[in-house]
C-alpha positions as MATLAB code, in Angstrom:
seq = 'MSLCKKRKVCCPPSCSTPEPSPNSCPAYGNFFNNTSLVAVLTGTVFPFNTQGPISGGVSLLNPTTIFIENGGGYKVNFVITDNTVVFGPNPAAFPHLPTVGLFLNNVQVPLEQANFGLEITQAEGTP';
ca = [
      89.461   72.139   89.539;
      91.737   69.007   90.322;
      91.395   67.163   93.521;
      95.007   68.274   94.166;
      93.974   72.068   94.114;
      91.017   71.484   96.206;
      93.028   69.800   98.970;
      95.735   72.425   99.037;
      98.569   69.808   98.994;
     101.582   69.686   96.742;
     101.159   66.994   94.096;
     103.491   65.446   91.446;
     103.924   67.885   88.468;
     101.449   65.847   86.467;
      98.656   65.996   89.195;
      97.329   62.944   87.598;
      97.086   60.608   90.510;
      93.836   60.299   92.213;
      95.539   60.639   95.614;
      97.566   63.937   96.368;
     101.073   63.602   97.382;
     101.532   63.456  101.276;
     104.086   66.115  100.884;
     103.113   69.536  102.251;
     103.440   72.599  100.230;
     106.041   75.056  101.355;
     104.715   77.939  103.608;
     106.685   80.814  104.816;
     106.574   84.523  105.456;
     109.298   87.266  106.090;
     108.035   90.156  108.179;
     110.109   92.765  109.993;
     110.372   96.293  111.048;
     113.195   98.304  109.499;
     112.774  101.510  111.425;
     115.783  102.218  113.460;
     113.879  102.234  116.903;
     110.462  101.243  117.707;
     108.974  101.827  121.147;
     106.796   98.971  122.244;
     105.117   99.421  125.639;
     104.407   96.656  128.024;
     101.387   94.588  126.928;
     101.347   96.010  123.339;
     102.073   94.306  120.076;
     105.047   94.750  117.879;
     104.359   96.235  114.419;
     105.769   94.965  111.235;
     106.339   97.492  108.302;
     108.193   95.568  105.626;
     107.227   92.134  104.043;
     109.810   89.944  102.368;
     109.126   86.890  100.459;
     105.996   84.971  101.305;
     104.359   81.670  100.156;
     101.666   79.091  100.855;
      98.971   81.218  102.432;
     101.246   83.175  104.721;
     100.717   86.994  104.913;
     100.700   90.066  106.876;
      97.056   91.047  107.309;
      97.839   94.348  109.113;
     101.050   95.734  110.964;
     100.489   93.336  113.868;
      98.623   90.449  112.488;
     100.433   87.367  110.640;
      97.837   85.199  108.968;
      98.494   81.606  108.213;
      95.954   80.006  106.021;
      96.758   76.356  106.480;
      97.143   74.664  109.708;
     100.335   72.677  110.464;
     103.604   72.676  112.293;
     105.403   76.088  111.951;
     108.712   77.383  112.964;
     108.905   81.162  114.199;
     112.016   82.741  114.354;
     112.673   86.502  115.524;
     115.351   88.646  116.639;
     115.017   91.527  119.113;
     117.433   94.314  119.860;
     116.762   95.898  123.239;
     118.203   99.320  123.688;
     119.332   99.912  127.228;
     121.399  102.958  126.192;
     118.254  105.085  126.697;
     118.489  104.403  130.461;
     122.065  105.587  130.611;
     124.058  104.776  133.759;
     120.947  105.515  135.976;
     120.849  102.540  138.557;
     117.254  103.091  139.252;
     116.465  101.878  135.603;
     117.733   98.435  136.361;
     116.896   95.660  136.655;
     115.326   95.891  133.133;
     113.158   92.881  132.224;
     112.168   93.099  128.628;
     110.143   90.029  127.711;
     108.349   88.682  124.580;
     105.501   86.258  124.076;
     103.958   84.730  120.821;
      99.963   84.823  120.354;
      97.864   82.492  118.397;
      94.272   83.628  117.743;
      94.743   86.485  120.284;
      95.633   83.873  123.088;
      99.247   83.681  124.382;
     100.965   80.413  123.355;
     101.714   78.914  127.009;
     104.747   76.978  126.124;
     108.228   77.872  127.382;
     109.532   77.991  123.665;
     107.023   80.705  122.688;
     108.034   83.046  125.579;
     110.999   84.386  126.901;
     112.541   87.116  128.791;
     115.783   88.807  129.708;
     117.073   90.180  132.968;
     119.626   93.075  132.535;
     120.793   94.017  135.910;
     123.242   96.775  135.527;
     124.377   99.344  132.877;
     127.766   98.171  132.699;
     128.633   97.240  129.124;
     126.389   99.417  127.474;
     127.951  102.118  125.200;
];
């Protein structure tokens, strides 16, 4: 096995140089839930049921765990649609405060960029 393959870095096509290229290999995963509506209770994890393209050791281990084989800097994008229609015009249901947080090795990532919340104060504007 070449040094390049052992160190898991991308090398020039020949892979004949003694030192691997400093460029990192592409790593990405595309995971989503294509169910029309998923009810996620407070404090529980969001399940994925579909996997798109993956590369570089990123995979879905189970519906709630994404595995990243190699450490490094990663960008995580996600889109969440909150369905307030289920509350109807009931003012007692508001304010509605959905929040989302990212976890790394079962520990919540403390950065503000990894956690966010919404405050929906009234039913106006909901269909």
